[in-house]
Coordinates of C-alpha atoms and ligand atoms in Angstrom, one line a residue:
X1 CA 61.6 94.0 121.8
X2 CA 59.7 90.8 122.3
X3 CA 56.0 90.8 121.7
X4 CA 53.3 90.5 124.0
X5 CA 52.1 86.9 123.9
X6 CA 49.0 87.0 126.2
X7 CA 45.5 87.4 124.8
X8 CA 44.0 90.1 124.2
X9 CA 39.7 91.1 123.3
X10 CA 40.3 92.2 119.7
X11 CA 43.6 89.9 119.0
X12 CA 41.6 86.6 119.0
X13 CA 40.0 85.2 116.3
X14 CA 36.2 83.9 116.7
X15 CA 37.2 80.3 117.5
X16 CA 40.1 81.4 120.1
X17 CA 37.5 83.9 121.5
X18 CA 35.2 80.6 121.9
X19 CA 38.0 78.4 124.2
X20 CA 37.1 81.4 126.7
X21 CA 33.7 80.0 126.8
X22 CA 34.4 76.5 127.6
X23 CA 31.3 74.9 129.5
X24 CA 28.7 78.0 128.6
X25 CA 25.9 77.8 126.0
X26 CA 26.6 77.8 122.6
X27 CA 25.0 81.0 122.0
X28 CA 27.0 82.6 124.6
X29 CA 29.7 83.0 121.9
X30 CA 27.7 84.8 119.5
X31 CA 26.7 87.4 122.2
X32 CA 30.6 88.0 123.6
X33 CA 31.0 88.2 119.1
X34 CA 28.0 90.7 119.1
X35 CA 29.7 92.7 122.1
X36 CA 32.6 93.1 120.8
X37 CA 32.2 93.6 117.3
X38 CA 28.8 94.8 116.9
X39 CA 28.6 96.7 120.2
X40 CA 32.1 97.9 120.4
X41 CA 31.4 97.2 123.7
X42 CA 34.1 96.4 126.3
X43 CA 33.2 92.5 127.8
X44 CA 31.6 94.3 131.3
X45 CA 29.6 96.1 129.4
X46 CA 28.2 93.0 127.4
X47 CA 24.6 92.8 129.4
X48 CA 23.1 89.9 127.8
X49 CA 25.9 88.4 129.5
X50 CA 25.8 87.1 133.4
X51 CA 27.5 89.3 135.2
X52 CA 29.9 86.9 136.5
X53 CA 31.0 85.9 133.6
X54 CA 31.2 89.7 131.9
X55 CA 33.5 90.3 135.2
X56 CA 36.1 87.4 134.4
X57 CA 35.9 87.7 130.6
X58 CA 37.6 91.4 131.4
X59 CA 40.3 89.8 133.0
X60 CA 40.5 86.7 130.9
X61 CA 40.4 89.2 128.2
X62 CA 42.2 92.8 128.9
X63 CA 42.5 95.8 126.3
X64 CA 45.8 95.9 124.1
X65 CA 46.0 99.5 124.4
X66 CA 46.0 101.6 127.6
X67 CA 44.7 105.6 127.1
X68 CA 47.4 107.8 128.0
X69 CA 46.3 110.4 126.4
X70 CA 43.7 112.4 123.9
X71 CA 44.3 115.6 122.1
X72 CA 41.1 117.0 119.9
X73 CA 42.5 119.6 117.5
X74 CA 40.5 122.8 117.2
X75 CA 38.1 122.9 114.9
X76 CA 36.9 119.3 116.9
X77 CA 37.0 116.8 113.7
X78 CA 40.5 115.2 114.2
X79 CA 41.1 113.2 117.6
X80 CA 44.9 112.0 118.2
X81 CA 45.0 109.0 120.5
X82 CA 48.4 108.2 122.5
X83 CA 48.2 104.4 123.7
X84 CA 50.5 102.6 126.1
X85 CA 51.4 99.4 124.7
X86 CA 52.4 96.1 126.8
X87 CA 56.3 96.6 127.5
X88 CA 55.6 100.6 127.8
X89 CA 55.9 101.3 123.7
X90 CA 53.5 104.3 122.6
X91 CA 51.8 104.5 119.7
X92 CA 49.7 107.0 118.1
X93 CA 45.6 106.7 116.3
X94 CA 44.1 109.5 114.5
X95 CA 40.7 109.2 114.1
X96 CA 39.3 112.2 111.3
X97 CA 35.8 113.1 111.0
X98 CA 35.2 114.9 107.1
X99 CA 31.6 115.4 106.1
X100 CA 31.3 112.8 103.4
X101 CA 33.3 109.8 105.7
X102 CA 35.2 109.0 109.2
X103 CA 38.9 107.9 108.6
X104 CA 41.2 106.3 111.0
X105 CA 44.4 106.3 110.8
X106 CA 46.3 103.2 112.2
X107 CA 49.8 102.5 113.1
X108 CA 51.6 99.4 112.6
X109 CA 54.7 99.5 114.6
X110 CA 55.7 101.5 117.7
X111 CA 58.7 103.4 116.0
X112 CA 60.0 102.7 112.2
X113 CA 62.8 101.3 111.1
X114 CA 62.9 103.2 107.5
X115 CA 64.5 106.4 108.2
X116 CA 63.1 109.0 106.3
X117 CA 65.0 112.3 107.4
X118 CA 61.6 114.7 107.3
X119 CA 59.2 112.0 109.2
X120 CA 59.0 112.3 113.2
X121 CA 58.5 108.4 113.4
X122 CA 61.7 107.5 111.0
X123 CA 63.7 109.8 113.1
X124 CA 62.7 108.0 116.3
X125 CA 63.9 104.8 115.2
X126 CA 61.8 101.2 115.7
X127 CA 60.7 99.7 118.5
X128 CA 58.6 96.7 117.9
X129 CA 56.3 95.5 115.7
X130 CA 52.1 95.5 116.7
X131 CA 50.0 92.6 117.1
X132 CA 47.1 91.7 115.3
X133 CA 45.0 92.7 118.8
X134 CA 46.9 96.0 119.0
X135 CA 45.8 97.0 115.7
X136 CA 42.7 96.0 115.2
X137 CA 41.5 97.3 118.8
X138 CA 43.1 101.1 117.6
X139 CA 40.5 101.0 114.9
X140 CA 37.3 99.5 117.6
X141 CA 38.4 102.7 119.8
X142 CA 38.3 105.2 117.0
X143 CA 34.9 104.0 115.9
X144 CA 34.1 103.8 119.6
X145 CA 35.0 107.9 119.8
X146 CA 33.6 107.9 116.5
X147 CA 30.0 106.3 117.6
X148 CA 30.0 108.9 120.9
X149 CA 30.1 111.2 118.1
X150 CA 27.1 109.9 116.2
X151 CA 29.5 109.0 113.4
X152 CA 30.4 105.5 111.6
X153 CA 34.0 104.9 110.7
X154 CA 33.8 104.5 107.1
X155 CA 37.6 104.5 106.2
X156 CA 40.9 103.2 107.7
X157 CA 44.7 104.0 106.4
X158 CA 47.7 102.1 107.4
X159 CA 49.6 105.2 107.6
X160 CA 50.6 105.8 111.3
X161 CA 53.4 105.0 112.7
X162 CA 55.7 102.2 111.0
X163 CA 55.8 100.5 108.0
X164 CA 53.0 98.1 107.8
X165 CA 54.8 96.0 104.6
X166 CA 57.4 95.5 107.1
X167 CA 54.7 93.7 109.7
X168 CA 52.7 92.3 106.4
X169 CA 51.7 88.8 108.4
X170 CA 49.9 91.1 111.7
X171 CA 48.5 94.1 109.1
X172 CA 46.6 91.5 106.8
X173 CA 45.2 89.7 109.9
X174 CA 44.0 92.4 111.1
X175 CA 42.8 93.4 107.6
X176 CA 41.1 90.8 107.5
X177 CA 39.8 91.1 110.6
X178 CA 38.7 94.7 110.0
X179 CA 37.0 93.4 106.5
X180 CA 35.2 90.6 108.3
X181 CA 34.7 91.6 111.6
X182 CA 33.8 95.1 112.5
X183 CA 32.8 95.4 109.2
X184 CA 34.8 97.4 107.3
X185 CA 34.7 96.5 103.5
X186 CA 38.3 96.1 102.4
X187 CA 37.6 98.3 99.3
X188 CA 37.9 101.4 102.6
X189 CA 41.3 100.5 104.0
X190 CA 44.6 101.5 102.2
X191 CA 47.7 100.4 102.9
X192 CA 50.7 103.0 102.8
X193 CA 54.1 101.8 102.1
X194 CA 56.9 103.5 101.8
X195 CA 58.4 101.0 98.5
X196 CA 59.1 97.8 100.2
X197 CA 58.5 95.7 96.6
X198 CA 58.1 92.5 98.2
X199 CA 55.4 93.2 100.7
X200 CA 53.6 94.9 97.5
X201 CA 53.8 91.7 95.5
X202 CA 52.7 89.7 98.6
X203 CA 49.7 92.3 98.7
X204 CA 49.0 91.9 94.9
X205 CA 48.5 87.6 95.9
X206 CA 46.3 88.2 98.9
X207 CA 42.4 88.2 98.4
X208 CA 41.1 90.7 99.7
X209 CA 40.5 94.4 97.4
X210 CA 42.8 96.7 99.6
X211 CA 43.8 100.3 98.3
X212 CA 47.7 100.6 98.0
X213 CA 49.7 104.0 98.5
X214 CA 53.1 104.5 97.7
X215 CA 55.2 107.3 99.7
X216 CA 57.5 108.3 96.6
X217 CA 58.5 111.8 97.1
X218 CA 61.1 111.8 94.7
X219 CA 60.7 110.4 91.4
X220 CA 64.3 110.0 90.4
X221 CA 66.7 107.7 92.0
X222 CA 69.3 110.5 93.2
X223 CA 67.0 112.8 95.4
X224 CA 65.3 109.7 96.9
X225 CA 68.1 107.9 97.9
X226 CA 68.4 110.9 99.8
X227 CA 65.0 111.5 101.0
X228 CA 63.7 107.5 101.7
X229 CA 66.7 105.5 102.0
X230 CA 65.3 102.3 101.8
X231 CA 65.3 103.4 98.1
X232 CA 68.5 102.1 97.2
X233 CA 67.4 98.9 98.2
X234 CA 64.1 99.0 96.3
X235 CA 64.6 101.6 93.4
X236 CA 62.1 103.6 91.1
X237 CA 61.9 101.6 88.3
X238 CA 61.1 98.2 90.0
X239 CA 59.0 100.4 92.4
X240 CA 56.7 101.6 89.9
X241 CA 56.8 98.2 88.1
X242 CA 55.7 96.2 91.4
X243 CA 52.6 98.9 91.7
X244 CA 51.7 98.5 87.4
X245 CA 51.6 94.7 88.7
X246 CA 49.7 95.4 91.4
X247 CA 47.3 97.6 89.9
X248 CA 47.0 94.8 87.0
X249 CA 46.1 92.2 89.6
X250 CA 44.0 93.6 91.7
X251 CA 42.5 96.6 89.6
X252 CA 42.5 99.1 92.9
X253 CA 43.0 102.2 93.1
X254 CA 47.0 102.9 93.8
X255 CA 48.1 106.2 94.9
X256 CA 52.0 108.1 95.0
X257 CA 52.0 110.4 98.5
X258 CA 54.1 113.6 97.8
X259 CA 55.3 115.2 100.7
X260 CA 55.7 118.3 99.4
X261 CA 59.3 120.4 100.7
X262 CA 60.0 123.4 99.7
X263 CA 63.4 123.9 97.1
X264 CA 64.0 119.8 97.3
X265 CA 61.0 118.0 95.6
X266 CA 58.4 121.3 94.4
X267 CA 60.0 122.5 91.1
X268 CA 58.9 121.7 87.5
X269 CA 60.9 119.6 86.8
X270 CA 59.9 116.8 89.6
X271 CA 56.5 117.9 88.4
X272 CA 57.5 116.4 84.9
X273 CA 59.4 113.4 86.0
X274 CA 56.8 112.3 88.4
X275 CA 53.8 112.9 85.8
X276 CA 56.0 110.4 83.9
X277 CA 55.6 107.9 86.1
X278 CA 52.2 108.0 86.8
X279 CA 51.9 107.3 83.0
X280 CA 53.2 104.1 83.1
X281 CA 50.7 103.1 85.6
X282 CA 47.5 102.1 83.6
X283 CA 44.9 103.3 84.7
X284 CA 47.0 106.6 85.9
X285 CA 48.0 106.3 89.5
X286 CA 46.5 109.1 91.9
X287 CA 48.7 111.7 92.9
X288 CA 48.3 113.2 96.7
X289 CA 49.9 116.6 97.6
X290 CA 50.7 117.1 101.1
X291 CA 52.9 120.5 102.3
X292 CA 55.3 118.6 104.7
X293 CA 54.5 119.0 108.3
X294 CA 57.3 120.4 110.5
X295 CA 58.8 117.8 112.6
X296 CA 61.7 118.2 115.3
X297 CA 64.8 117.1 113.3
X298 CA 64.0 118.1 109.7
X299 CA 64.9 121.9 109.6
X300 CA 63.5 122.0 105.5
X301 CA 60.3 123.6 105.3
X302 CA 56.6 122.7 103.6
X303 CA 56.2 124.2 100.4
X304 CA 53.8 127.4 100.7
X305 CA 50.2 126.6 99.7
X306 CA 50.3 128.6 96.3
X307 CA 53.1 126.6 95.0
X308 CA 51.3 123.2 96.3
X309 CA 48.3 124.1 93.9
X310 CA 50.6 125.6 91.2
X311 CA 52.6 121.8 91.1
X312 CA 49.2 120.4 91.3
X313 CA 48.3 122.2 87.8
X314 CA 51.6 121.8 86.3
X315 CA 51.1 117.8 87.0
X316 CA 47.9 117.8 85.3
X317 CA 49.2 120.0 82.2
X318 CA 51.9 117.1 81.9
X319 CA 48.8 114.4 82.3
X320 CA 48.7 113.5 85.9
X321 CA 45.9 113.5 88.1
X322 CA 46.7 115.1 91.6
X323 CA 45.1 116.5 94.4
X324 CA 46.2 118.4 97.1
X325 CA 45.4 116.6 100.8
X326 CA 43.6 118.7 103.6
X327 CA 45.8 118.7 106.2
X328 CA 44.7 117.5 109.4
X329 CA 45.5 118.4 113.1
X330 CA 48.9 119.9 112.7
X331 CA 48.0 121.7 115.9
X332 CA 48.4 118.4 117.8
X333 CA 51.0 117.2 116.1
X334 CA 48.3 114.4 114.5
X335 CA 49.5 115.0 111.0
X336 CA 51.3 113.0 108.3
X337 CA 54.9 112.6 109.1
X338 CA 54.3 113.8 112.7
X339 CA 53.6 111.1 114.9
X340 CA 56.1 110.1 117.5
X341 CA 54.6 109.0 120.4
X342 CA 56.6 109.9 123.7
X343 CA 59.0 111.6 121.7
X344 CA 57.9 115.3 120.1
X345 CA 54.6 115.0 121.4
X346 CA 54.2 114.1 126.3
X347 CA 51.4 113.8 128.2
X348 CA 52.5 117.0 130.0
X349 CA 51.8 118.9 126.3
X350 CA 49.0 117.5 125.6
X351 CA 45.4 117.7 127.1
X352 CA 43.3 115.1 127.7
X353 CA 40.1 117.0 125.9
X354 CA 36.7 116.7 126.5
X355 CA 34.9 115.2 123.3
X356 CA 33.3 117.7 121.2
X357 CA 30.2 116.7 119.4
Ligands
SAH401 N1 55.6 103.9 106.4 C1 54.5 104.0 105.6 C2 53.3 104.4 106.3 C3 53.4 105.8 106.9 S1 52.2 106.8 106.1 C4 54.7 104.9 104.4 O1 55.8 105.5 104.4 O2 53.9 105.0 103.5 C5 52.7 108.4 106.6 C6 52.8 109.3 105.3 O3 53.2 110.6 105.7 C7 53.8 108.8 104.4 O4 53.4 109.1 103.1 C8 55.0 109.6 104.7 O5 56.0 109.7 103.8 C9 54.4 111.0 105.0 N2 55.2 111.9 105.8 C10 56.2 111.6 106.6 N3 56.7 112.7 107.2 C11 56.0 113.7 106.7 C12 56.0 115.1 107.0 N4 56.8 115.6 107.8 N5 55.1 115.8 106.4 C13 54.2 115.3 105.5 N6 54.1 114.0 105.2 C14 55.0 113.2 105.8

């Protein structure tokens, strides 16, 4: 599907923004900048500005994302945002609010084109890739829901829907964006892929300190062939060698997610063959323990709790660090591997809550 090509507010860089202002003060532009970025404030509500102007700048400038819908889970700390994209693609935000930080969770395509069997977006195929305006304006509404909140987004993943090494040109952009303009240091976003090795050496040449997460699964070749198909494309061994060289360059933090499903990926011996790998990562690489989420197409099940924490132990005893991730509005279908916007989850299901703060 073709992209959108007309400007957006967040999908314009400072200068662009600026050939809006043709003929106004010079200092006009560093109000609209203030607005937007500072403010998170939509252009009509930009005050300092004349109201004539405010009034064409929000049709010079529309939103990339149209609300369709937002679902608050129930204990009120995870918000799942449904978005209408130009060309009527959805796409799905999660916004989490933990004690110690705010994390948003971003998606990079509408769709995904990797197929993963057990993840609602794989099994809903791709759509089209985001623009730099649709992604960076997902995080400005989160902190905007965040802000109503009294919070500050402190923390954004690139692991919504798609597979953001797949749109590497758009996600650093708006990386970069995210890092320099709302203001989000680049040491607090991490990029999720699910193995693509030449995105990840890309990564490892660009400047800017960004966290790196690997979806593995399965740490031998046989059961993740089966599980992540794009693995006999990209296979372990050169997989964990691309993130050793990435953690060499760049000396971040690189993490392995572990979907955890119950009789496939939870016994001791994929406890010992993943611990291995970590070990050739130096510093070790992280280890995060999800159960797997249901999801319409995968009949598998999670792995019961007790077994999570009892795979969690046996990877430490073979010397890998691991911990086991809080999972996060199941309940509205906001979770890892669960997202698939128009698809499992309708605006008939799901209510447009009322924020609670
Ligand atoms: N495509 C990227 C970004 C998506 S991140 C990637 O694969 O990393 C979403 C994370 O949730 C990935 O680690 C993915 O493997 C995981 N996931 C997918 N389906 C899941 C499910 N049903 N339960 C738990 N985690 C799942």
């Amino acid at each position: 599907m073709a992209l959108p090509t007309t400007p957006t507010r967040y999908g314009l860089t400072r200068d662009e923004l600026g050939e809006h202002l043709a003929g106004e003060p010079r200092y006009r532009l560093d109000q609209l900048w203030d607005g937007l970025y500072g403010q998170l404030a939509d252009p009509a509500d930009i005050t300092n500005l004349p109201k004539a102007l405010r009034t064409r700048l929000e049709d010079d400038l529309p939103p990339a994302l149209t609300p369709v819908a937002e679902s608050v889970d129930e204990t009120g700390d995870t918000v799942k945002f449904l978005w209408e994209l130009d060309g009527g693609s959805r796409v799905e935000t999660v916004l989490m609010l933990y004690k110690e930080r705010a994390t948003v969770c971003v998606s990079s395509q509408a769709g995904c084109a990797m197929a993963c069997g057990f993840c609602a977006t794989g099994q809903a195929g791709f759509t089209r890739h985001l623009t730099v305006g649709e992604i960076v304006e997902q995080v400005v509404r989160a902190a905007q829901r965040a802000k109503q909140a009294g919070r500050r987004v402190s923390n954004i993943v690139f692991m919504g829907m798609g597979e953001p090494m797949a749109n590497l040109g758009p996600v650093w952009a708006s990386v970069e964006r995210i890092h320099g303009d709302v203001g989000l240091s680049a040491r607090h976003i991490t990029i999720s892929t699910v193995g693509l090795i030449p995105g990840i050496r890309s990564l490892a040449d660009l400047p800017l300190p960004v966290n790196l997460a690997v979806s593995l699964h399965a740490a031998n070749d046989a059961l993740r062939n089966e599980l992540v198909p794009i693995n006999k494309r990209y296979p372990l061994g050169d997989l964990v060698d691309a993130c050793a060289d990435y953690l060499r360059v760049k000396n971040r933090r690189v993490s392995f997610e572990w979907a955890m499903i119950d009789g496939v990926n939870d016994r001791t011996s994929d406890a010992r063959e993943l611990a291995a790998l970590c070990r050739r990562l130096q510093p070790h690489a992280h280890v995060n323990l999800i159960p797997l989420n249901p999801t319409p197409g995968y009949p598998t099940k999670g792995t019961p709790l007790r077994r999570v924490h009892e795979f969690r132990d046996e990877l430490d005893s073979f010397g890998a660090n691991a911990t086991v991730r809080q999972n996060r509005g199941t309940d509205i279908d906001a979770a890892c591997g669960q997202l698939a916007a128009g698809q499992a989850v309708t605006i008939g299901r799901t209510s447009t809550a009322t924020p609670t703060t």
